[in-house]
Coordinates of C-alpha atoms (C1' of nucleotides) in Angstrom, one line a residue:
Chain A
X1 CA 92.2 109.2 190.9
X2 CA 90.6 112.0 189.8
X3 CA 89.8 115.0 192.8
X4 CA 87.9 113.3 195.4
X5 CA 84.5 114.8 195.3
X6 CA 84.0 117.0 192.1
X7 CA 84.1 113.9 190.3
X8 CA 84.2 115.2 186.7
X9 CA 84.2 118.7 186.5
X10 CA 83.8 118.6 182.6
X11 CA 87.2 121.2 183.0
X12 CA 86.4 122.1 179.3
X13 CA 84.4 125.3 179.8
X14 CA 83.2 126.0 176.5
X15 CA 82.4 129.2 177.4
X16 CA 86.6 129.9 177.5
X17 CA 86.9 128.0 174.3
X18 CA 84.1 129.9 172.2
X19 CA 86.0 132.9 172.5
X20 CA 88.6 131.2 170.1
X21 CA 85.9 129.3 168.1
X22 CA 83.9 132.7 167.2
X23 CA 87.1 134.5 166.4
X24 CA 88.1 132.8 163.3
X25 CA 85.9 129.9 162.1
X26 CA 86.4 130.9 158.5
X27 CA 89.9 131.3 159.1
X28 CA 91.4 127.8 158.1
X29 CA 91.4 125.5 155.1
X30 CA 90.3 122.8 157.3
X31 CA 88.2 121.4 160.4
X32 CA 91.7 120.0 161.8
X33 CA 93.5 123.3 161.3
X34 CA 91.1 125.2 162.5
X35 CA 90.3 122.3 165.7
X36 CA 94.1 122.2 166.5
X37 CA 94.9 125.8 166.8
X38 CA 92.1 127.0 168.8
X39 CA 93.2 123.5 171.2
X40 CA 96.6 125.2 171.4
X41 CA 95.6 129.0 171.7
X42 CA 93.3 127.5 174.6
X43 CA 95.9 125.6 176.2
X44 CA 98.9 127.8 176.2
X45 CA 96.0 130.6 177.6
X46 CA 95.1 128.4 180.3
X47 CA 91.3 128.1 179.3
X48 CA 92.2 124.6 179.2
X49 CA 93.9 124.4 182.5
X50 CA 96.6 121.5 182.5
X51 CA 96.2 118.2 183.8
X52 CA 92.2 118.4 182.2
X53 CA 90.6 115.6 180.5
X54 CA 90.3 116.2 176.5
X55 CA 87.0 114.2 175.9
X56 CA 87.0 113.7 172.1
X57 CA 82.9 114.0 172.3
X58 CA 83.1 116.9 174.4
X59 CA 85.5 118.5 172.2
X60 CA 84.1 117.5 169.1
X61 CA 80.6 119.1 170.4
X62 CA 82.5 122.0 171.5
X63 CA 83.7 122.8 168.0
X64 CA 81.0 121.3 166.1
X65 CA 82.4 118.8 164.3
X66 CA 83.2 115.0 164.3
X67 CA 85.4 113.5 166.6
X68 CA 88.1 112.9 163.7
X69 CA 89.4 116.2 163.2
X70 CA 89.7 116.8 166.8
X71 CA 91.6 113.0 167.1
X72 CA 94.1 114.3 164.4
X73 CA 94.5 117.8 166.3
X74 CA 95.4 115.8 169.3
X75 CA 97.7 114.0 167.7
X76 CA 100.0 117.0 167.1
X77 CA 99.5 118.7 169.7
X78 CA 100.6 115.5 171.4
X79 CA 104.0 115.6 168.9
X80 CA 104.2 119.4 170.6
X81 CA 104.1 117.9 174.1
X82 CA 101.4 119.4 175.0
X83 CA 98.9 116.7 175.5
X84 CA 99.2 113.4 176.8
X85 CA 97.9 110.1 175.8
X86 CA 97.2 107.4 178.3
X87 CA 96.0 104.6 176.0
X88 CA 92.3 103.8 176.4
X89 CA 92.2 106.8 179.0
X90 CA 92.3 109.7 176.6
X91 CA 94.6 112.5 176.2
X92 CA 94.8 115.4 179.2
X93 CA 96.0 118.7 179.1
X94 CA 100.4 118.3 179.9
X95 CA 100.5 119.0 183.0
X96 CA 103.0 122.1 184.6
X97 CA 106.3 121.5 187.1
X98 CA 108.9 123.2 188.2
X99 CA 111.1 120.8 186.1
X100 CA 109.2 121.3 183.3
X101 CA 109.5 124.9 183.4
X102 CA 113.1 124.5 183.8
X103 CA 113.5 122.5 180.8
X104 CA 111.7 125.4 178.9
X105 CA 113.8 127.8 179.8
X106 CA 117.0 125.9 178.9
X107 CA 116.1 125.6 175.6
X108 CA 114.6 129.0 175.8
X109 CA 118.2 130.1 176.8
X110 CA 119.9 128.1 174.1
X111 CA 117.9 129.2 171.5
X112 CA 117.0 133.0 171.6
X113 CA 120.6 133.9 171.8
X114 CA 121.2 132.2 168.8
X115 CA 118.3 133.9 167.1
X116 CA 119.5 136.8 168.5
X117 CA 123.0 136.6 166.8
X118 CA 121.6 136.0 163.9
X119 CA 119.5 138.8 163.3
X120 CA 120.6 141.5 165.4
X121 CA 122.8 142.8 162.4
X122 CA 119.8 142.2 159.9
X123 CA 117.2 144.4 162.4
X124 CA 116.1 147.7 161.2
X125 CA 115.2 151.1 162.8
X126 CA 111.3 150.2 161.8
X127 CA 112.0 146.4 164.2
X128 CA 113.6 148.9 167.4
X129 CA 110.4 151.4 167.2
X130 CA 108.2 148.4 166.8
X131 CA 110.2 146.7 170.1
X132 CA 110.0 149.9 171.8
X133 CA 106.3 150.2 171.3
X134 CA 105.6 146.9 172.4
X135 CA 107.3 147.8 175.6
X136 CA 105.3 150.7 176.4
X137 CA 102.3 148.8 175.4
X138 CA 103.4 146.1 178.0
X139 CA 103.6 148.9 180.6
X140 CA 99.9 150.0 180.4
X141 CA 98.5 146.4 179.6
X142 CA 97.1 144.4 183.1
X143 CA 95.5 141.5 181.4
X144 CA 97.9 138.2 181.6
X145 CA 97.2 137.0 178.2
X146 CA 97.5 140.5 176.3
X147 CA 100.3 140.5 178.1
X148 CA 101.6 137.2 177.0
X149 CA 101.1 138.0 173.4
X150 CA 103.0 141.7 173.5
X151 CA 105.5 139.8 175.1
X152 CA 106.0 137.1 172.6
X153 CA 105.8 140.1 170.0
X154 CA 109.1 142.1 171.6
X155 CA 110.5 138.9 171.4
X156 CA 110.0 137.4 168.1
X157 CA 110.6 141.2 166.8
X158 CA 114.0 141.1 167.9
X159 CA 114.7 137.8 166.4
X160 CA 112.4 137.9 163.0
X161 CA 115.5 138.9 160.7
X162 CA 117.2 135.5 161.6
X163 CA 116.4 133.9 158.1
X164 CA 116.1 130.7 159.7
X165 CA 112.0 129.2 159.8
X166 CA 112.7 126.4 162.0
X167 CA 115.1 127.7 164.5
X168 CA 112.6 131.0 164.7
X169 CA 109.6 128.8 164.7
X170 CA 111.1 126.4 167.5
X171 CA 111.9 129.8 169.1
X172 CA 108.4 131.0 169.3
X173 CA 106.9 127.5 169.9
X174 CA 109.1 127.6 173.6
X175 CA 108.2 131.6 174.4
X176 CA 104.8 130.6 174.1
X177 CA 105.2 127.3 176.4
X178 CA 106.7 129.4 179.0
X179 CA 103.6 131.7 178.8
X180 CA 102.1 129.3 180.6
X181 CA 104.1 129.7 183.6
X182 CA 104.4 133.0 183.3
X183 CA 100.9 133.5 183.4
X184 CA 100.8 131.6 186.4
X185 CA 103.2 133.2 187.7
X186 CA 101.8 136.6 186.9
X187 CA 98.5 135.6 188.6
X188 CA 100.0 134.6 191.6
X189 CA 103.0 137.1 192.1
X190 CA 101.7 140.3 190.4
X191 CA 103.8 141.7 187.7
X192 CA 107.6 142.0 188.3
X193 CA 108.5 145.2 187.0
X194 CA 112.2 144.4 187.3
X195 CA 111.1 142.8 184.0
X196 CA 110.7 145.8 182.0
X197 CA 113.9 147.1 183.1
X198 CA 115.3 143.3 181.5
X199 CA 113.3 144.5 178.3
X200 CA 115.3 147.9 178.4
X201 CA 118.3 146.8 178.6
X202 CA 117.8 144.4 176.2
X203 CA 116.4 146.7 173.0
X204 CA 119.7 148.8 174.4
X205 CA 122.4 146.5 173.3
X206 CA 120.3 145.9 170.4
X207 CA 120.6 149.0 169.3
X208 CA 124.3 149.8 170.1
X209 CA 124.9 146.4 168.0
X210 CA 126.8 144.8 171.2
X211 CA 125.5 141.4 170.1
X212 CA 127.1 139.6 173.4
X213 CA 125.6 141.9 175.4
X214 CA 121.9 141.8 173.9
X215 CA 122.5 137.6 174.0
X216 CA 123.5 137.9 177.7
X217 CA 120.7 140.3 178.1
X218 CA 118.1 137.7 177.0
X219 CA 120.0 135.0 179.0
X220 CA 119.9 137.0 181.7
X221 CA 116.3 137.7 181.3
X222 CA 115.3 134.4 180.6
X223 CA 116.7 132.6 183.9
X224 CA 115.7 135.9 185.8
X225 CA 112.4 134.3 185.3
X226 CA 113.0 130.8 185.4
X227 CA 114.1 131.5 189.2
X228 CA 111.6 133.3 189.9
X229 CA 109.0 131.1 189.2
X230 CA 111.1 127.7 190.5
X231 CA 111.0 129.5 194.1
X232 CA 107.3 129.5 193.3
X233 CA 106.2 126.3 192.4
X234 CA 109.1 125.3 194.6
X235 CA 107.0 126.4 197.9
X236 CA 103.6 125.4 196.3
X237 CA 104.4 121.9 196.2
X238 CA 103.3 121.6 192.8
Chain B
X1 CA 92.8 100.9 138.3
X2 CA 95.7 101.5 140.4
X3 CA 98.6 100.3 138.0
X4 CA 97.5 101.9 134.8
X5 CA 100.4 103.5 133.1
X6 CA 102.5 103.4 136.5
X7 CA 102.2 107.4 135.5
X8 CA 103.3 108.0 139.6
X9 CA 105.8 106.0 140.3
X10 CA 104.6 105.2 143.3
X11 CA 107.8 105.7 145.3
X12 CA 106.8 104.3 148.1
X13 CA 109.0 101.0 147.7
X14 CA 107.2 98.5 150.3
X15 CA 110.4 97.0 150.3
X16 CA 112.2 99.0 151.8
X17 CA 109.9 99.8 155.0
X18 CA 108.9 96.0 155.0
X19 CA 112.3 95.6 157.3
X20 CA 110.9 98.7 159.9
X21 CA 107.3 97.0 159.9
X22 CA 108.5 93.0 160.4
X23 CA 111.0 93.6 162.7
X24 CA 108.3 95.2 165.5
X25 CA 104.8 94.5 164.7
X26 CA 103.8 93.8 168.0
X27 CA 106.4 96.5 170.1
X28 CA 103.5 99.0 170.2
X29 CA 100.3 99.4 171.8
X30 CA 98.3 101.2 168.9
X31 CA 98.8 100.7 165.4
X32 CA 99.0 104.3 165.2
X33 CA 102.3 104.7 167.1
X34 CA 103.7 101.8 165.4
X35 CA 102.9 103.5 161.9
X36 CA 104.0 106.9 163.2
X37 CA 107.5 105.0 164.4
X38 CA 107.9 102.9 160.9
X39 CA 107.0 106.3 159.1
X40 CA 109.4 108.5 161.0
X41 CA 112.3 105.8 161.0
X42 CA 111.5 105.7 157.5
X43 CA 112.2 109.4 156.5
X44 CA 115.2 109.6 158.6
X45 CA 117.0 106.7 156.8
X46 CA 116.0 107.7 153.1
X47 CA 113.3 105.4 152.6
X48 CA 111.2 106.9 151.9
X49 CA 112.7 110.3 149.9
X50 CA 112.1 113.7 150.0
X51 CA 109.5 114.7 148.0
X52 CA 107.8 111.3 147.6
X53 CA 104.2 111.4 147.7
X54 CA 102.5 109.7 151.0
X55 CA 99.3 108.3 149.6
X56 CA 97.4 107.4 152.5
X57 CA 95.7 104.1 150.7
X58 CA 99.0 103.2 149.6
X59 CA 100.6 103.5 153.1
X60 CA 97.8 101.9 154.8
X61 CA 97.8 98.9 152.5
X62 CA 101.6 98.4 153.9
X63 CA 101.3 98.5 156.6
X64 CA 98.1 96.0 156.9
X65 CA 96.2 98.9 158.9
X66 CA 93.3 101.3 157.7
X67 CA 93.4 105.1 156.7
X68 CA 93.0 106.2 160.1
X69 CA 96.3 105.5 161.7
X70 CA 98.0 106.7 158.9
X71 CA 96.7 109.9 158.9
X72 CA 97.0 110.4 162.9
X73 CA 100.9 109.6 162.3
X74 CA 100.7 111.9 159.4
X75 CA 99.7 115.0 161.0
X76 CA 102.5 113.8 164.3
X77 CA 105.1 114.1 161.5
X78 CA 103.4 117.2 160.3
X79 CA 104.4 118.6 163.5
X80 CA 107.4 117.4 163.4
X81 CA 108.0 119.2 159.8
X82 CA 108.8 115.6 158.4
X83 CA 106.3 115.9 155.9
X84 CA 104.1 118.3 154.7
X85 CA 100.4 118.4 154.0
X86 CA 98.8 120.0 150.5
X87 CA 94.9 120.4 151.4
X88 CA 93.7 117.6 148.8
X89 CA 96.5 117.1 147.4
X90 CA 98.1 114.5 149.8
X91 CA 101.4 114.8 152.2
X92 CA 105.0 114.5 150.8
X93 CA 108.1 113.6 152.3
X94 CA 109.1 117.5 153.5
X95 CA 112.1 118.5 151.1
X96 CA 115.7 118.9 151.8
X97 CA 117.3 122.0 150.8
X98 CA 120.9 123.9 152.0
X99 CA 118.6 126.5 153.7
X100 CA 116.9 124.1 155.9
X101 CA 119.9 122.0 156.7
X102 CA 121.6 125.4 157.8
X103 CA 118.5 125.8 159.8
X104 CA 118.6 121.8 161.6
X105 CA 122.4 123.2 162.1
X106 CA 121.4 126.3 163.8
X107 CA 119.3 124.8 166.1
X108 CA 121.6 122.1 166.9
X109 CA 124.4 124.1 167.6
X110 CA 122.4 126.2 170.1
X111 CA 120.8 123.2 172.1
X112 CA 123.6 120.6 172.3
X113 CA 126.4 122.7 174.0
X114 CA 123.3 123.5 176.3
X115 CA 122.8 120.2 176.6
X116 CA 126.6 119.2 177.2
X117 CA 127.2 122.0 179.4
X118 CA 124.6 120.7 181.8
X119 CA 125.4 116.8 181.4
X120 CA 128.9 116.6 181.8
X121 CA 129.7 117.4 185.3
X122 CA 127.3 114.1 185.8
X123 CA 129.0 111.9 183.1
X124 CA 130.6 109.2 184.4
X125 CA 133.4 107.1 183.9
X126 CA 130.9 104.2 182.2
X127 CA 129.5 106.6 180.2
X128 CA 133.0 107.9 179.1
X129 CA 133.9 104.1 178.0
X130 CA 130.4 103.8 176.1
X131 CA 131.4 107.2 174.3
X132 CA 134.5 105.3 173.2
X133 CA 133.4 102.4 172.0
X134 CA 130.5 104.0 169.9
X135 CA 133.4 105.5 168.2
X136 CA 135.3 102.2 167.6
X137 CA 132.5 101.0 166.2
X138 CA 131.8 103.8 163.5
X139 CA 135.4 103.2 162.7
X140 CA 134.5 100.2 161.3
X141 CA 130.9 100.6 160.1
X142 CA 130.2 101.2 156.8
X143 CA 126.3 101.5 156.5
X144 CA 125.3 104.7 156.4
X145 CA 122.1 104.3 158.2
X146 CA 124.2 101.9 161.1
X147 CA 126.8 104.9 160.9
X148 CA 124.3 108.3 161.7
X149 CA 122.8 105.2 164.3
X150 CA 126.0 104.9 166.3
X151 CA 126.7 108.8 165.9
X152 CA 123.4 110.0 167.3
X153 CA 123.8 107.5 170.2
X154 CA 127.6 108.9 170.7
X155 CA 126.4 112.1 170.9
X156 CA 123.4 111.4 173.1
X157 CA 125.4 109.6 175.4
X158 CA 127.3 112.3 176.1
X159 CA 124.4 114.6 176.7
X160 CA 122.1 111.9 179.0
X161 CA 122.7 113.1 182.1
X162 CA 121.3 117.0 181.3
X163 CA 118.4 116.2 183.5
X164 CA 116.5 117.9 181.1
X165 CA 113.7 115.5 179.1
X166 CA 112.4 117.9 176.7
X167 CA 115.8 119.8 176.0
X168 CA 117.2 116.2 175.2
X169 CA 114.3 115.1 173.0
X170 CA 114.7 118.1 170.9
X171 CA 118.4 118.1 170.8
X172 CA 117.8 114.2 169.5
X173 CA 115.0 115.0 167.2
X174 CA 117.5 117.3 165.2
X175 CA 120.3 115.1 166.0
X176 CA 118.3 112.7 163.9
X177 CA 117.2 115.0 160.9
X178 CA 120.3 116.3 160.6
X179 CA 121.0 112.6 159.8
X180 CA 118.4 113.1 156.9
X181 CA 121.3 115.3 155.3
X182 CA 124.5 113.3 156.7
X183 CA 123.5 110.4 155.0
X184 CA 123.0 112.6 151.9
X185 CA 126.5 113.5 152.2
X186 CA 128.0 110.2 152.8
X187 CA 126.6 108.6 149.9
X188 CA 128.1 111.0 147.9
X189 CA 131.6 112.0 149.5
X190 CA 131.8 109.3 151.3
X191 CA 133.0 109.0 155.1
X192 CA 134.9 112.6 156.1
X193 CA 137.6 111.4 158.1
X194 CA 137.7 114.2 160.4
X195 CA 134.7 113.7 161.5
X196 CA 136.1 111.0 163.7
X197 CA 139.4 113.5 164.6
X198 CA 136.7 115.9 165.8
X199 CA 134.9 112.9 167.8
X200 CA 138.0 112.2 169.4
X201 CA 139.0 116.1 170.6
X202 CA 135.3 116.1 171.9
X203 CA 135.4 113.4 174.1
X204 CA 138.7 114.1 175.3
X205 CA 137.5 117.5 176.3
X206 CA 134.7 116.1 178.0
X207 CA 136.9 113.6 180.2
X208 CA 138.9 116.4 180.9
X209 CA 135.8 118.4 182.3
X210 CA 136.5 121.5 180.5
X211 CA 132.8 122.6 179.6
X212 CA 134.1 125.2 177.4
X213 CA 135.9 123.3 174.8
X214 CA 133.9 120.4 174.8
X215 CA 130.9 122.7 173.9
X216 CA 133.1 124.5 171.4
X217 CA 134.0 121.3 169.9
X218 CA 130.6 120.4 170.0
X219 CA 129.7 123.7 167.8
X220 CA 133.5 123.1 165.6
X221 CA 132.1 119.8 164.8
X222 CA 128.5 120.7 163.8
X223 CA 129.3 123.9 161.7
X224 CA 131.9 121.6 160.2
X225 CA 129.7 119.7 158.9
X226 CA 127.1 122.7 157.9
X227 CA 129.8 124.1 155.9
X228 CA 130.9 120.6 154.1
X229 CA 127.0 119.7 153.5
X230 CA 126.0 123.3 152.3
X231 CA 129.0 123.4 149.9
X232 CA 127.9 120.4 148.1
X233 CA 124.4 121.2 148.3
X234 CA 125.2 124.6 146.4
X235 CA 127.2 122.2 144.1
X236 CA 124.0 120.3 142.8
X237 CA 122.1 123.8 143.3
X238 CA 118.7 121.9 145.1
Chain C
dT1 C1' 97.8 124.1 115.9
dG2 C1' 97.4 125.7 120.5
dC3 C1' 94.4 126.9 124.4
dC4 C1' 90.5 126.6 127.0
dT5 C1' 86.6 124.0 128.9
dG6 C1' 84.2 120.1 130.7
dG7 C1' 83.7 115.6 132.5
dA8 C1' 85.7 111.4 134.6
dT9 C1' 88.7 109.7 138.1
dA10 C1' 91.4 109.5 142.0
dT11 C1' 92.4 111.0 146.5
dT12 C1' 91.7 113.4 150.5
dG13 C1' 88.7 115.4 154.5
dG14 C1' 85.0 114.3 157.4
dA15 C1' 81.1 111.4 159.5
dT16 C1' 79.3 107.4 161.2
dC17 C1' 79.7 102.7 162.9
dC18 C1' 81.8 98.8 165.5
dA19 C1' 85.1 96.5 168.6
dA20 C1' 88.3 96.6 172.5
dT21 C1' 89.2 98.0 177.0
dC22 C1' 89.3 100.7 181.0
dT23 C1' 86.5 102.7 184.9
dA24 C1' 83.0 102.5 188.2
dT25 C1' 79.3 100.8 190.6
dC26 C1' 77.0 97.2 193.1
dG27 C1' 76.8 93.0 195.2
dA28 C1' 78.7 88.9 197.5
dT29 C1' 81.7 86.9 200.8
dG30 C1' 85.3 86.3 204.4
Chain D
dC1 C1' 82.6 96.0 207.9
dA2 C1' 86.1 95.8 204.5
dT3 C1' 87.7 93.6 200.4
dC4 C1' 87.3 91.3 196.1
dG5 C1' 84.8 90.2 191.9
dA6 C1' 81.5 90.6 188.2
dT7 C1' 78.7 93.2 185.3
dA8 C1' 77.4 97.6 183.1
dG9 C1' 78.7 101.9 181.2
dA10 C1' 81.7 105.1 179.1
dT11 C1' 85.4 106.2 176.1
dT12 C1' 88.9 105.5 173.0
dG13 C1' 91.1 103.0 168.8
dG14 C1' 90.1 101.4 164.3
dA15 C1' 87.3 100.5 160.1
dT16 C1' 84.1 101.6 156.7
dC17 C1' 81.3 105.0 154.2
dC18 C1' 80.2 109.4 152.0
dA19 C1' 81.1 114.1 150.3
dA20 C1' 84.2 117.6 148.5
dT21 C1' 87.9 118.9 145.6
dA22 C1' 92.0 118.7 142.8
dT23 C1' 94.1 116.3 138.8
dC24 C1' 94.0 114.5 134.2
dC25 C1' 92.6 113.8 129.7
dA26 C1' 89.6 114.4 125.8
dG27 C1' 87.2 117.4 122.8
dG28 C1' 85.7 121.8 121.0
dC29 C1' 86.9 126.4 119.5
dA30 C1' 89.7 130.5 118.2

DNA sequence: TGCCTGGATATTGGATCCAATCTATCGATG
DNA sequence: CATCGATAGATTGGATCCAATATCCAGGCA
């Protein structure tokens, strides 16, 4: 049953979507590409909050298109998990839970160490100043998803020189599934600026080489989190 | 006309995913699940070969469906990075190259001792015995599409009680691609009989509950194969 | 003779149309 | 008055149809 009163809410605000649809129409090859990315970007942003109804209709009004390219985009997102098909009932946004975000950040903590290992001999003094900038750009940003997005940067900096596609693109695809919860986090809680000092520590082993240090520093970092934000969906119920 | 000169060969031998399509027409709800299943069972067992072209026509005429389906389980595989899409020029069965099996073997390596770690204090005697006889079985098999069958459940069985859904859908997605190049191997070596010896060691570790050499043998096992695969891979230079 | 150009063909990408089915409202009945 | 059932509406799943583009082959030209 959907919420009591407020019987369909119509949670896709297109106004949160054309933000994404504006940016870069001309951008892809095709209507799917270009349907399917701005789905994820608003999904993993939260403009399409979870548990939402993805109308194809709506959605293919929305982008201005048929309602086949927007079918095909959920599809994949759906092979991403983050949709959900109930057949004959349409897809909705995957919902968020406390053991969903701990999932996330087990395979978060199994696979940026790995990363990590394998390019923390390959990274450059260029990758450390770009890390370090993106921690001091972190410090002065207060919007959620900038903050997201620097976040995902220091990241993926540290772990670029991997030489490994899939591993680094798996990698990302999970950072950016736990900006989800972060952001939810970070809305509720404020930031933690125990965080930054995670991010410190971290670019410090990098750069003294200490590869088990930097992998338990991410570890560290990672679960830091994940603890964090089980205590909080923990109390919320949710 | 479609047969002209037979210039494409056409590799898409209905015969061989004829056994995938009889054997469970009616198992799934939507036609497009069922072709996304056939499709995906059929890359992972060779199939349908790397490389091959995926006419849509073609595929859709197997399978006694229309376009549509096929190119909704398309773009699932596309996210999956089982095949890949050229715009206008069709999909193809994604390649197989050393690099990208060292890839599948990073990523496994990093998610199944995660997964072990967190399963085994729950494993139980049953599942012990199940282990067991999965290897008895592959002792005698000599299939190679049976044999990465009964591997990937031995392997899963020991990581089933993680608790963790997404974490153990990954670890099995890769379990299974890495079959992709197993399968490669064994028709061309033949069965590496250490493969069983390291079986063995790995379930003797878990019944002994020592996490740390169970995931180790986990990692000895999976790199041993990396290094076997990648050798002969560099061999035939693909 | 080799290369470039142009048209024919095949195949995909996208739109529209139809059928199946789930939800919801409204009415009948115990 | 509550509960159950039927009918109407909405929405998805699938099929067919049209447009856009890449490939292929033939023919002309340097």
């Amino acid at each position: 049953m959907p919420p009591a009163s407020d019987a369909r809410p119509s949670a896709l605000n297109a106004m949160a979507l054309s933000a994404v649809i504006e940016r870069n129409r001309r951008q892809f090859r095709t209507a799917t590409e270009f349907v399917e990315a701005a789905m994820r970007e608003g999904i993993l942003t939260g403009a399409l909050p979870a548990g939402a109804p993805l109308r194809q209709e709506e959605l293919a009004a929305a982008f201005g298109v048929s309602r086949m390219p927007v079918r095909e985009a959920l599809r994949q997102l759906e092979a991403r998990a983050l949709v959900e098909f109930h057949p004959h009932r349409g897809a909705v946004v995957a919902e968020i839970s406390a053991g969903d975000s701990a999932d996330i950040s087990a395979i978060r903590a199994a696979l940026e160490p790995a990363a990590l290992r394998l390019s923390l001999p390959r990274l450059t003094t260029d990758d450390f100043a770009l890390a370090e900038e993106l921690i001091g750009e972190m410090d002065a940003e207060t919007d959620p998803g900038r903050m997201g997005e620097l976040n995902r940067r220091f990241h993926m900096t540290l772990y670029a020189r991997a030489g490994r596609p899939r591993l680094l693109a798996l990698a990302e695809q999970h950072l950016a599934a736990a900006d989800r919860y972060l952001r939810f986090q970070f809305a509720a809680l404020g930031y933690h600026p125990r965080s930054q000092d995670e991010h410190h520590a971290l670019l410090a082993a990098c750069r003294a080489g200490n590869a088990d240090a930097a992998c338990a520093a991410v570890v560290n970092h990672i679960l830091a989190a994940e603890t964090l934000l089980t205590a909080f969906l923990g109390e919320r119920g949710s």
